[in-house]
Backbone as numpy.savetxt, mean C-alpha at the origin, in Angstrom:
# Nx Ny Nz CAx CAy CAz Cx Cy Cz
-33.86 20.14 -8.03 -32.42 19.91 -8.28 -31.92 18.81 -7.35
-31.08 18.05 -7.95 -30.66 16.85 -7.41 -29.69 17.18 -6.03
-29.57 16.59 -5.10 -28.16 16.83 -3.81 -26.87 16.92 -4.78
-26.72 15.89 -5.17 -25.48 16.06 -6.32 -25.14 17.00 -7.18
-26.09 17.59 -7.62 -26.03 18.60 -8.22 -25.44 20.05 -8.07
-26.03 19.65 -6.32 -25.55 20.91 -5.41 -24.31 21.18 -5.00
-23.35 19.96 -5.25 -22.23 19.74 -4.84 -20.99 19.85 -5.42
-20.27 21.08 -5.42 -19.04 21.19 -6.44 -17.88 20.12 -6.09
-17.32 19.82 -7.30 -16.40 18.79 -7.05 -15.08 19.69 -6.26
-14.94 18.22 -5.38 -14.36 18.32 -4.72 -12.49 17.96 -4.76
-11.21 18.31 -4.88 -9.93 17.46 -5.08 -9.46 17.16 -3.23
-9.57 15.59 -3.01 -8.90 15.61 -1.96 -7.84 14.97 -2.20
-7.12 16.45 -1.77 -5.27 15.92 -1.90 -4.65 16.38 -1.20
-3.54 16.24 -0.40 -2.57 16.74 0.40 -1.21 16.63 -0.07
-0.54 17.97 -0.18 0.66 18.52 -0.55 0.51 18.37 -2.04
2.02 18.24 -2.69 1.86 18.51 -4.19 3.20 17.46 -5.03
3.56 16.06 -3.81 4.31 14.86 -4.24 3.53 14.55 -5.62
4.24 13.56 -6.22 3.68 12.46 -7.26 2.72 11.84 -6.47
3.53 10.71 -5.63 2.41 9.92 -4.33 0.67 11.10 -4.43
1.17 12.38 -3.67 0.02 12.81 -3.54 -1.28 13.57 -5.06
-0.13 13.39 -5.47 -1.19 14.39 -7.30 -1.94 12.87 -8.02
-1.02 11.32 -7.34 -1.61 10.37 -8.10 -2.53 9.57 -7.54
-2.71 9.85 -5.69 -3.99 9.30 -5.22 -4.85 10.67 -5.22
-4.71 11.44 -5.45 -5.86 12.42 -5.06 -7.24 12.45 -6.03
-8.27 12.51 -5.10 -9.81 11.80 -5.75 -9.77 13.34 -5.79
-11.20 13.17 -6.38 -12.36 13.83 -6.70 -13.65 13.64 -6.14
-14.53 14.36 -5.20 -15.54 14.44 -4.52 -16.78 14.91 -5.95
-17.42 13.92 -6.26 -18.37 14.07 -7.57 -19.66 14.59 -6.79
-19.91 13.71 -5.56 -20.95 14.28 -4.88 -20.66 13.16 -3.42
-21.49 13.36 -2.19 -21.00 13.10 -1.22 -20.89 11.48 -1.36
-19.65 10.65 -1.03 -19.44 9.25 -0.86 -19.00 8.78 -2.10
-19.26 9.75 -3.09 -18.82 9.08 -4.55 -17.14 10.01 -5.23
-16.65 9.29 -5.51 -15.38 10.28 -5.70 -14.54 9.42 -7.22
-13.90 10.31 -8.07 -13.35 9.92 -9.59 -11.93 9.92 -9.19
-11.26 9.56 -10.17 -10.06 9.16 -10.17 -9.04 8.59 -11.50
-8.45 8.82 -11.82 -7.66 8.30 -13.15 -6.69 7.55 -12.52
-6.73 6.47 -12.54 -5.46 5.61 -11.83 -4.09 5.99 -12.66
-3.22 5.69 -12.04 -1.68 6.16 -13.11 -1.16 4.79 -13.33
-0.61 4.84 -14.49 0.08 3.92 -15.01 1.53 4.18 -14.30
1.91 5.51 -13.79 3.48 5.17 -12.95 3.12 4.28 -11.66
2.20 3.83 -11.35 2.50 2.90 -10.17 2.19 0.90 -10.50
2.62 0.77 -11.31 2.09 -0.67 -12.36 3.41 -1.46 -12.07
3.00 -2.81 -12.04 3.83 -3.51 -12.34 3.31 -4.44 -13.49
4.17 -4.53 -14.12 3.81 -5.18 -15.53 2.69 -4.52 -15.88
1.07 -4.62 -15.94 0.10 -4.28 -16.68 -0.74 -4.32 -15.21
-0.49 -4.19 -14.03 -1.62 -4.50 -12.83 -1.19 -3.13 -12.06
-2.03 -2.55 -11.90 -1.91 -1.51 -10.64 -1.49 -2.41 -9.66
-0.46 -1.41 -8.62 -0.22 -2.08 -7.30 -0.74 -2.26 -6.04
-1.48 -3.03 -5.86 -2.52 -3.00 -4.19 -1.87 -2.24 -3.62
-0.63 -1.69 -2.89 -0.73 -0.67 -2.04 -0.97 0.84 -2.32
-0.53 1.47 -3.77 -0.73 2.17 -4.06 -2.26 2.30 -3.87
-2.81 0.78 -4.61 -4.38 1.41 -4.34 -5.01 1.57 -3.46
-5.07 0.76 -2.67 -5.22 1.01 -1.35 -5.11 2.67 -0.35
-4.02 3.37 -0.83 -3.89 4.41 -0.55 -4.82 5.41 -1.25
-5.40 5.03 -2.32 -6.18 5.59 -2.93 -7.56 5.34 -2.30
-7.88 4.21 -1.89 -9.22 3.70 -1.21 -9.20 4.86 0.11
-7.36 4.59 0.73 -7.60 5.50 2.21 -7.77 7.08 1.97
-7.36 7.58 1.11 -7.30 9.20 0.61 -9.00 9.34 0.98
-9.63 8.66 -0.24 -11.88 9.17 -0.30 -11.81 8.54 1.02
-11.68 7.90 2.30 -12.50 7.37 3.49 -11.55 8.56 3.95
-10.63 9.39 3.95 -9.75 10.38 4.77 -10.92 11.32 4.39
-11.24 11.46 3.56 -12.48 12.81 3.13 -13.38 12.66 3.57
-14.04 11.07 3.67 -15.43 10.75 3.91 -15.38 10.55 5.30
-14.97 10.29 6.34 -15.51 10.23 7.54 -14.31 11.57 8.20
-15.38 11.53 9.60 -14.89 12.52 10.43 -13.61 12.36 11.15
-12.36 11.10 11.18 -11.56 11.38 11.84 -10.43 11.20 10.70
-9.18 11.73 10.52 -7.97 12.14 9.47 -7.02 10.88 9.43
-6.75 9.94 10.35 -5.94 8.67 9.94 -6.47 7.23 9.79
-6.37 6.41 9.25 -6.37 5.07 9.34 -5.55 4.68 10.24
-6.10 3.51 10.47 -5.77 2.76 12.14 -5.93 1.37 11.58
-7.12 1.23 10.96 -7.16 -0.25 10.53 -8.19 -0.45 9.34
-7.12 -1.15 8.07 -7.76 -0.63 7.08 -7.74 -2.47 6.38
-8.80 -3.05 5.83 -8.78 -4.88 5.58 -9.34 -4.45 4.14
-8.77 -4.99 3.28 -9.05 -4.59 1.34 -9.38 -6.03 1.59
-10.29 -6.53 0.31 -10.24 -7.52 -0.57 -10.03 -7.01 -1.87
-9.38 -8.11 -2.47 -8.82 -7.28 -3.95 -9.73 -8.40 -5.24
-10.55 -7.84 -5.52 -11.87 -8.87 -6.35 -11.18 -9.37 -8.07
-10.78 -8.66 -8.27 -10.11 -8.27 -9.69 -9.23 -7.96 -10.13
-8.19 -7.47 -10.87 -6.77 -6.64 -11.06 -7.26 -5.11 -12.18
-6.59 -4.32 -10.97 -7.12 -2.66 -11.49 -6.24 -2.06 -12.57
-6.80 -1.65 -13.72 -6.19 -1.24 -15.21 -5.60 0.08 -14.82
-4.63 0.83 -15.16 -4.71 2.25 -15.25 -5.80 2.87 -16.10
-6.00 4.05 -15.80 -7.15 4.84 -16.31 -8.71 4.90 -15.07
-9.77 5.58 -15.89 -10.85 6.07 -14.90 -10.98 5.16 -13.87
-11.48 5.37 -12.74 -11.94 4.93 -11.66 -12.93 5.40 -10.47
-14.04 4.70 -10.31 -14.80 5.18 -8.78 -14.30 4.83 -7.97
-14.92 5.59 -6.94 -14.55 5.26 -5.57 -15.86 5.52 -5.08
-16.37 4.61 -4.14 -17.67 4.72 -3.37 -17.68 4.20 -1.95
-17.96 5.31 -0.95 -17.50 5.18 0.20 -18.90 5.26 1.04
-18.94 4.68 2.10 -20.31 4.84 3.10 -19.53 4.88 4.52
-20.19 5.70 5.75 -19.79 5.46 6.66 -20.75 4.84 7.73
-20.26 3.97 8.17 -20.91 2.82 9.03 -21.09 3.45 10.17
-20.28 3.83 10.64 -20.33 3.89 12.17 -19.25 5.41 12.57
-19.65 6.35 12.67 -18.81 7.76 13.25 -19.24 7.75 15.06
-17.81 7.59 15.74 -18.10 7.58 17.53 -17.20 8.97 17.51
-16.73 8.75 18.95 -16.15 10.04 19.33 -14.26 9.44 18.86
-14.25 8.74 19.20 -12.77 8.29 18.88 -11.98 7.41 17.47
-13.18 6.98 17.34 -13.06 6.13 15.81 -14.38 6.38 15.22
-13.72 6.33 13.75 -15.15 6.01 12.89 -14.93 4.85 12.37
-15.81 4.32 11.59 -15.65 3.13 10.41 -16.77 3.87 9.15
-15.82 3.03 8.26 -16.27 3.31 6.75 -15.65 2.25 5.57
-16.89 1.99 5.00 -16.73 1.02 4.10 -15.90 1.37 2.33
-15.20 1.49 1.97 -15.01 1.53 0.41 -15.12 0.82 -0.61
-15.35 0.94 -1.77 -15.04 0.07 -3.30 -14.81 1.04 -4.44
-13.75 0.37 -5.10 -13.22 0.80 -6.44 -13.87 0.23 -7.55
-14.29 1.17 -8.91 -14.92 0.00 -9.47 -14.18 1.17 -11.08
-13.56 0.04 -11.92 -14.04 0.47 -13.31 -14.77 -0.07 -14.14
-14.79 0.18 -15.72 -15.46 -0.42 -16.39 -15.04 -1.56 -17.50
-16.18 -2.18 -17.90 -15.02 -3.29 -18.88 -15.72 -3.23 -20.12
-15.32 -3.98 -20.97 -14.78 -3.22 -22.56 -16.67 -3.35 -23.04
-17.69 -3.71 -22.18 -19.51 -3.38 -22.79 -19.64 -2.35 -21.98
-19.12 -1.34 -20.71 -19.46 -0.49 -20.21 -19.72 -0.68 -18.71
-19.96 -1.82 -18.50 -20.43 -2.30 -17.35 -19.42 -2.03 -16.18
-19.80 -1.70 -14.92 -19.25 -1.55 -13.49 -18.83 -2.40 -12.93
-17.35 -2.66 -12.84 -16.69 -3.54 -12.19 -16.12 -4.00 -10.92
-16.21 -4.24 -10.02 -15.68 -4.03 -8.50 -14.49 -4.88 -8.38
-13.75 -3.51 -8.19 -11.70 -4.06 -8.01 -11.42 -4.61 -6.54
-11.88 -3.61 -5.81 -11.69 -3.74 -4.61 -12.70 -3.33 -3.39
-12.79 -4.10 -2.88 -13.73 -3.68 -1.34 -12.69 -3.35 0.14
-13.01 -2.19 0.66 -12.26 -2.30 1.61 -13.35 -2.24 3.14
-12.72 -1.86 4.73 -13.72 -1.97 5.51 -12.12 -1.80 6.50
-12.48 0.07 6.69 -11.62 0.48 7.47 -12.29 1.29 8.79
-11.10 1.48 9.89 -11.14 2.27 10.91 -10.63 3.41 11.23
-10.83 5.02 11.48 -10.30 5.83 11.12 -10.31 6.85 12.62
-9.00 7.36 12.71 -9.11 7.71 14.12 -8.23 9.32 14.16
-7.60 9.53 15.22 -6.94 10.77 15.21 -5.42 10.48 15.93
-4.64 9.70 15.04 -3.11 8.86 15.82 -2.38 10.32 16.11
-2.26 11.57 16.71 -1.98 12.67 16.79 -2.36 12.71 18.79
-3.63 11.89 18.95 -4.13 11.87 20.27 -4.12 10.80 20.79
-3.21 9.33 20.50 -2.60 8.62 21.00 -2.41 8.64 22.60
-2.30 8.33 23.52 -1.20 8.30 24.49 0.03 7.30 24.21
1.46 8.38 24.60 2.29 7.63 24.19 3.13 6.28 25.04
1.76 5.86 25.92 2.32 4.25 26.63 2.83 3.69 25.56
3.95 2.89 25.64 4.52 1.80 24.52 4.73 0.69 25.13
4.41 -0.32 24.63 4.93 -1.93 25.83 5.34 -2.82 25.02
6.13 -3.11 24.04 6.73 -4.15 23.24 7.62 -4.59 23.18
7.52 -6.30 22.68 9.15 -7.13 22.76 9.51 -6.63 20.90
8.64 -5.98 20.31 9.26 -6.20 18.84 10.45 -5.14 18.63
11.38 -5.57 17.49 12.56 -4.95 17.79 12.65 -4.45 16.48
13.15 -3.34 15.91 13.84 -3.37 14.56 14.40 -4.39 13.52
14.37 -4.01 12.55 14.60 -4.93 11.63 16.30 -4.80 11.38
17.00 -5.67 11.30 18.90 -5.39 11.38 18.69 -5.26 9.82
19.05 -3.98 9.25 19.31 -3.96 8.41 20.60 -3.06 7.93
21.53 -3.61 6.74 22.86 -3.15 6.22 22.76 -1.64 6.33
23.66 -0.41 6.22 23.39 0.58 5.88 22.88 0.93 4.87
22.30 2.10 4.37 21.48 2.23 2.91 22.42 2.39 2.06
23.94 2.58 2.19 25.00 2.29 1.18 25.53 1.18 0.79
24.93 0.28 1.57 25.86 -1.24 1.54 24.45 -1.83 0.83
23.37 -1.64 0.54 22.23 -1.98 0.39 21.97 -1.93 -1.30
21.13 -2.39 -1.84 20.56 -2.16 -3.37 19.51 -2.45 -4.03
19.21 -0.93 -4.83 17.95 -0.88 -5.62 18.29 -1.30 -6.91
17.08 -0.80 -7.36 16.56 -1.66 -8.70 18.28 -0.85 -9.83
18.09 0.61 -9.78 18.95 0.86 -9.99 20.62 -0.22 -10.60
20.51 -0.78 -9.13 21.88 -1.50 -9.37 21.90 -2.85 -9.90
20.49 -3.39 -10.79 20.55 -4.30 -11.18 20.84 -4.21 -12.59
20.63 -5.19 -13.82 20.41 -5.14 -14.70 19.09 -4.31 -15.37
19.28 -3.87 -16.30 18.62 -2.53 -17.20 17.07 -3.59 -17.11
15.79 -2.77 -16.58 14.71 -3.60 -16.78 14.00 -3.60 -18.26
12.84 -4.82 -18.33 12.89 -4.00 -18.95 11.49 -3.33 -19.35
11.63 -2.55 -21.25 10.62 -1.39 -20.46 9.24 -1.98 -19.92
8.74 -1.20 -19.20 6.93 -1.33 -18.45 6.79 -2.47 -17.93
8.58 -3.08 -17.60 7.89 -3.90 -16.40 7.71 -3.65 -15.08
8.02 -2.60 -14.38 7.86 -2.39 -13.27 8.04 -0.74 -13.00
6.86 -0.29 -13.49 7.06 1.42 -13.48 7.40 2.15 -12.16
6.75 1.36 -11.37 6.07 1.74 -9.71 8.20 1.70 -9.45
8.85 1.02 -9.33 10.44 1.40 -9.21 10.49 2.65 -9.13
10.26 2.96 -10.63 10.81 4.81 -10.57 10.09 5.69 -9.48
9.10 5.86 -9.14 8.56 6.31 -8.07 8.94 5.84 -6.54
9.49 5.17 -6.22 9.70 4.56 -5.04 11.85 4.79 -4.82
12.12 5.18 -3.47 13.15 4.66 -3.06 13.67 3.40 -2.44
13.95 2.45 -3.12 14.19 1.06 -2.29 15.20 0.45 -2.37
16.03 0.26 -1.20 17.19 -0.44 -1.08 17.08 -1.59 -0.57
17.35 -2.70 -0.89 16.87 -3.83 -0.32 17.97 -4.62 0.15
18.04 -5.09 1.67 19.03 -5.93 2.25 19.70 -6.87 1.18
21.30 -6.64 1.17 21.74 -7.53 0.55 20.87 -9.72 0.71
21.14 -10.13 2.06 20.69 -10.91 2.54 19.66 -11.22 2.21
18.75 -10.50 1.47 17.49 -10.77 1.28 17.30 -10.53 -0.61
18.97 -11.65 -1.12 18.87 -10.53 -2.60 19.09 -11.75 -3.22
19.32 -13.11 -2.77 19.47 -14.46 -3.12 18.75 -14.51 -4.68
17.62 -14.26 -4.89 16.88 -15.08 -5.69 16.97 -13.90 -7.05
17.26 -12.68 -6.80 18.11 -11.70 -8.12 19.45 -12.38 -8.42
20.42 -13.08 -7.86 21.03 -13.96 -8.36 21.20 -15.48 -8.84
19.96 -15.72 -8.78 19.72 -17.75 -9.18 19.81 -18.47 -7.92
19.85 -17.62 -6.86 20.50 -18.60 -5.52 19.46 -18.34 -4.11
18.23 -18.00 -4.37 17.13 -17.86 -3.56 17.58 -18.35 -2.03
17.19 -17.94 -1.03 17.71 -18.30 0.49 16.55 -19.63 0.57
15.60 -19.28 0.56 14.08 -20.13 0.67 13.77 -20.07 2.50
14.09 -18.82 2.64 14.07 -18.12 4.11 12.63 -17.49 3.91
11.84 -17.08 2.84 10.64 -16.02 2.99 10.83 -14.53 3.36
11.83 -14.53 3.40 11.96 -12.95 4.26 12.41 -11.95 3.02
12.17 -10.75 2.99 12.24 -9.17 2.59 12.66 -8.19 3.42
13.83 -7.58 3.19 13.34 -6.21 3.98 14.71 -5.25 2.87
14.45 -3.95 3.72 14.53 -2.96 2.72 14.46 -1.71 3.49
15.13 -0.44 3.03 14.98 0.69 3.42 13.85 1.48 2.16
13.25 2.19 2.55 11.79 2.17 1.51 11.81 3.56 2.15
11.40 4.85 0.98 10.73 5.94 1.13 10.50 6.30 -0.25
9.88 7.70 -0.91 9.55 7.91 -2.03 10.21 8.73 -2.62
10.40 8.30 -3.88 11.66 9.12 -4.89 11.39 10.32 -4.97
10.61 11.05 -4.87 10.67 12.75 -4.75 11.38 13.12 -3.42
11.10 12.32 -2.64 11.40 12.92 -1.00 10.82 12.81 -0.33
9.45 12.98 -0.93 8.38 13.28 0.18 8.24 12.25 1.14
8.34 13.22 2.31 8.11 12.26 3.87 6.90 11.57 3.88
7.48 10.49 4.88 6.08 9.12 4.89 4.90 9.85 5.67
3.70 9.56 5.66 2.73 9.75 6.59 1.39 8.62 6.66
0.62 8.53 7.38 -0.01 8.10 7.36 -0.67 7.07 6.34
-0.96 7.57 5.23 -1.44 7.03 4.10 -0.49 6.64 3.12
0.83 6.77 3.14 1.68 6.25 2.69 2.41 5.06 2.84
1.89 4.83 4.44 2.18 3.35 5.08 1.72 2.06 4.62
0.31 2.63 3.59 -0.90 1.81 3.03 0.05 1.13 1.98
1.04 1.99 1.52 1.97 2.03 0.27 2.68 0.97 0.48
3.53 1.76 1.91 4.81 0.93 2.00 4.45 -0.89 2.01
3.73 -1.14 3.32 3.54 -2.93 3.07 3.38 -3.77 2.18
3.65 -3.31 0.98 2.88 -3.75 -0.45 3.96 -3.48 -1.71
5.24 -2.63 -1.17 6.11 -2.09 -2.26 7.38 -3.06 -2.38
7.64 -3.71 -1.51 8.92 -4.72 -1.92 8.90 -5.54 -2.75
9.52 -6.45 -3.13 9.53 -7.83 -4.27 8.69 -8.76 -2.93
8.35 -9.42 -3.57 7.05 -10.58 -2.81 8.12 -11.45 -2.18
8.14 -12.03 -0.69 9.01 -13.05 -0.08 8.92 -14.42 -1.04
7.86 -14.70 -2.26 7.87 -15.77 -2.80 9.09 -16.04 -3.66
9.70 -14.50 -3.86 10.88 -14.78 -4.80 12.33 -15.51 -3.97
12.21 -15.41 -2.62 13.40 -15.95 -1.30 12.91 -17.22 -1.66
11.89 -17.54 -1.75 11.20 -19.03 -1.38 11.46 -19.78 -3.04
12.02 -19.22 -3.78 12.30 -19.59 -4.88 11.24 -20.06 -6.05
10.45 -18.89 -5.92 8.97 -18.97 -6.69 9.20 -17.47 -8.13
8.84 -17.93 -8.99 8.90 -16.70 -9.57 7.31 -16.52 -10.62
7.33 -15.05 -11.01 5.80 -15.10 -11.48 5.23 -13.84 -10.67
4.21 -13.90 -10.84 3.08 -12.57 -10.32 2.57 -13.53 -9.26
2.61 -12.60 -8.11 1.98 -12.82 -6.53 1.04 -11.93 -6.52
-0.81 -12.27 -6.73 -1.35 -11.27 -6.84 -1.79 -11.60 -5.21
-2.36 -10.00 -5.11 -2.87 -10.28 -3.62 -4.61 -10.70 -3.73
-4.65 -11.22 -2.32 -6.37 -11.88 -2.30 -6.86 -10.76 -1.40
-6.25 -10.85 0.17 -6.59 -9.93 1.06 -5.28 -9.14 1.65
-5.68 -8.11 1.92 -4.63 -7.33 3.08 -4.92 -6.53 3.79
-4.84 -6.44 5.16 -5.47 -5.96 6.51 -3.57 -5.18 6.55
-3.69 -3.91 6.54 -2.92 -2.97 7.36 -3.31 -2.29 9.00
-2.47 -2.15 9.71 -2.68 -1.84 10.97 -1.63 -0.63 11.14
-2.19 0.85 11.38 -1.37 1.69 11.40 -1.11 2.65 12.78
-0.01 2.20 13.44 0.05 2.28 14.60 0.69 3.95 15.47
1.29 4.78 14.72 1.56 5.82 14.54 2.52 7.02 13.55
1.96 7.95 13.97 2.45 8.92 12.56 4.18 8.83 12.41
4.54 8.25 11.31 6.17 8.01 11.79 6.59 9.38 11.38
7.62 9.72 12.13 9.00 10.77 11.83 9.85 10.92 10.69
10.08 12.15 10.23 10.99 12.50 8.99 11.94 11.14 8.62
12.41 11.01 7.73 13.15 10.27 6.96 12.70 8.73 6.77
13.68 7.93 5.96 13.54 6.59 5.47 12.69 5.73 6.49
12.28 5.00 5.97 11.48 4.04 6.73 12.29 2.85 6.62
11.93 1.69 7.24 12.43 -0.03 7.09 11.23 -0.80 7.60
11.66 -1.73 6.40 10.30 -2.34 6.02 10.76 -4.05 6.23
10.28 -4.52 6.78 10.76 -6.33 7.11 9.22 -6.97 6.76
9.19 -8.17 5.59 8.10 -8.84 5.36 8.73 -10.28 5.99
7.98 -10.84 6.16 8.47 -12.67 6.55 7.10 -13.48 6.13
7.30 -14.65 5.31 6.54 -15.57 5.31 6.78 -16.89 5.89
6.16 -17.37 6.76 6.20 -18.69 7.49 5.91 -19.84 6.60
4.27 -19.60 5.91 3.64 -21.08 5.59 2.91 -20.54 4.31
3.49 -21.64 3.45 2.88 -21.82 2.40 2.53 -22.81 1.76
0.92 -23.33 1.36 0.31 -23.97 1.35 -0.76 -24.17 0.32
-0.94 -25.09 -0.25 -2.10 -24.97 -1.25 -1.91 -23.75 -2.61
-0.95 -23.52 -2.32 -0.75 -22.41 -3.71 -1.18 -20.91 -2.94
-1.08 -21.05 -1.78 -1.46 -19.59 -1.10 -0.25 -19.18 0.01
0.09 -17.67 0.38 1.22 -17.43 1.06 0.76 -16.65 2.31
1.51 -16.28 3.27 1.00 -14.87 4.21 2.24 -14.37 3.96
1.96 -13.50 4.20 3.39 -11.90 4.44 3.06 -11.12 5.39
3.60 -11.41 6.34 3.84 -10.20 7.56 4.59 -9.01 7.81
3.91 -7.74 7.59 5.11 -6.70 7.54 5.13 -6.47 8.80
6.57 -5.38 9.21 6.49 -4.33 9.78 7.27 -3.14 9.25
6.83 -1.82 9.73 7.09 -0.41 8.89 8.13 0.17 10.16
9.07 0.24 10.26 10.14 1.39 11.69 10.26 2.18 11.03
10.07 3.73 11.67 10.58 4.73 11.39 11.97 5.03 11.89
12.47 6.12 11.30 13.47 6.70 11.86 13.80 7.27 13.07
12.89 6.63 14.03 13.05 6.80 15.41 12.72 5.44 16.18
13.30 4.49 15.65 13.23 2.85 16.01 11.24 2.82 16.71
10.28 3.52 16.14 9.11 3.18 16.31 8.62 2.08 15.33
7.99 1.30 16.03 6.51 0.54 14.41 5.61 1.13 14.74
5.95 2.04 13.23 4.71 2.77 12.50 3.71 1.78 11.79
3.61 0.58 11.73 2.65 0.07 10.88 2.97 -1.50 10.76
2.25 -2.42 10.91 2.36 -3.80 10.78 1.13 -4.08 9.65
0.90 -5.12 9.10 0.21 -5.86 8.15 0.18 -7.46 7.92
-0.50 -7.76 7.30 -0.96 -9.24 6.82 -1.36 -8.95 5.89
-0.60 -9.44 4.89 -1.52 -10.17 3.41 -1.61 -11.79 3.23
-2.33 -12.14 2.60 -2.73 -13.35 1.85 -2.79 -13.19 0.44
-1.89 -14.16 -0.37 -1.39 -13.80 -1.45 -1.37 -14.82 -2.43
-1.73 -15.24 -3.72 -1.32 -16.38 -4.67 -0.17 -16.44 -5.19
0.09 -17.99 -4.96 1.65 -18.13 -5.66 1.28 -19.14 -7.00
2.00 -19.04 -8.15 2.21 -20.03 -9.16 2.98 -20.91 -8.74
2.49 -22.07 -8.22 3.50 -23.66 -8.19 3.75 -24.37 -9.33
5.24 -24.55 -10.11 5.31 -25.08 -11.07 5.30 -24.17 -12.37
C-alpha cells in the first residue's frame, strides 16, 4: 500500500469566515493538498494574488512546523482560473525558530496538462514569541475617518463580475487617494484605505497575505487604467495585529519600462506595522 494511501484527507482551515471556508486546502497526502479556487475573490476573470497567496500560506501553515509567515516571496507564472487547484509544498529547511518551505499552485488547461500559477519560497516562524523591542521612524498612515472615507459601495452600480472580490472585502478608501474614480487622477502613486473583511472576521496572520494586494493598483493615481497583473510579491509579516480595521498605505515611486513597484504597509488598530510588502507589477502604456 502506497504512503498516500495511508493518509486520510486532511481540511486545513481555521474558524468558519468566507476568507477561511475559501482558502482552506485539503491534505490529499503529505505536501500535496486540493483546492477549488472561488470565483468570489476575482476580479474580472483573474483570481486575486493576495487571496492566493493566502491560499499558498494556509498548505505551508500545515506543512511545516512553525504556525505564521514572516516572509513569504510568490512569483506569479500565469493568471489562476476559478475552479480545481494543487497545491504542492516541500520543506527546505525546519530550525528551532524558523522553518522554510517552498510552494506551487498548479491547474489544468483545456488537453489536461499541469500548469504552474504560482511559485512561492516562504519563512515560517512563531510571531506569538517575538520580543516586543520596537525601534522605528515609520509612522501611520493619516488617514480620513472611516465615515468621511469610501467604498465601492458609494460609487456607481458595477458592473456585473467585474470585481467580485469587493463584496467580500471591507474597503474604504481615502478620499485623497480617489482622483482617478473621478477623471482627475493625482499622478501621486499613492493608495490607502481602511481594509478588513465583510463578515467581520478579525485580521490575522494569513490575512495580511490578503490585505497588500486588495486595494485599486496606485497605477490608477498615476493615471493608467487597465489590469495591473502582478509579476512578483515578497510580503513581510511583522506581527499578529489586534482586533479591528486595519490601514493599508501603498506608494509607488518609479515607473519604468512598462513595470511599477508598490510598497505597502498594514497598521493595526493599535498604531503597530503588522506587515509591509513589495510588489512588482505590469502596467499597459498607451
Amino acid at each position: 500500500m502506497s504512503e498516500a494511501a495511508t493518509v486520510p484527507a486532511v481540511r486545513a482551515v481555521i474558524g468558519d469566515s468566507e476568507f477561511d471556508r475559501d482558502t482552506a486546502v485539503t491534505r490529499r497526502e503529505p505536501g500535496v493538498y486540493d483546492i477549488d479556487l472561488s470565483a468570489g475573490w476575482t476580479i474580472i476573470s483573474a483570481v486575486n494574488g493576495g487571496y492566493l497567496l493566502a491560499v499558498l500560506g494556509r498548505a505551508l501553515a500545515d506543512a511545516l512546523p512553525h504556525p505564521d509567515p514572516f516572509s513569504v516571496s510568490a512569483h506569479y507564472l500565469t493568471a489562476s482560473q476559478p475552479g480545481p487547484a494543487v497545491v504542492r509544498t516541500q520543506t527546505v529547511r525546519a530550525g528551532r525558530t524558523l522553518s522554510t518551505g517552498q510552494a506551487s499552485l498548479f491547474q489544468y488547461d483545456d488537453e489536461g496538462n499541469e500548469v504552474e500559477r504560482i511559485r512561492v519560497l516562504a519563512s515560517y516562524g512563531d510571531l506569538a514569541g517575538l520580543p516586543d523591542d520596537v525601534r522605528t521612524t515609520a509612522t501611520p498612515p493619516r488617514i480620513p475617518p472611516m465615515e468621511q472615507c469610501f467604498g465601492p459601495e458609494d460609487g456607481p452600480a458595477p458592473v456585473d463580475g467585474s470585481s467580485a472580490i469587493a463584496d467580500r472585502l471591507m474597503l474604504k478608501l481615502d478620499p485623497a487617494t480617489l482622483g482617478w474614480a473621478l477623471g482627475t487622477p493625482s499622478g501621486k502613486g499613492e493608495m490607502r484605505a481602511w481594509f478588513g473583511l465583510a463578515d467581520g472576521r478579525d485580521a490575522d496572520p494569513l490575512s495580511l497575505l490578503l490585505a497588500v494586494d486588495a486595494l485599486p493598483p496606485t497605477a490608477f493615481e498615476l493615471g493608467l487604467k487597465g489590469w495591473v497583473p502582478t509579476v512578483e510579491l515578497t510580503v513581510h509579516v511583522r506581527h499578529r495585529p489586534a482586533p479591528g480595521p486595519l490601514r493599508v498605505s501603498i506608494t509607488t515611486r518609479n515607473l519604468a519600462g512598462g513595470f511599477l513597484e508598490e510598497d505597502a504597509e498594514v497598521w493595526d488598530s493599535e498604531d503597530r506595522l503588522v506587515a509591509q510588502s513589495r510588489q512588482l507589477a505590469r502596467v499597459r502604456l498607451g
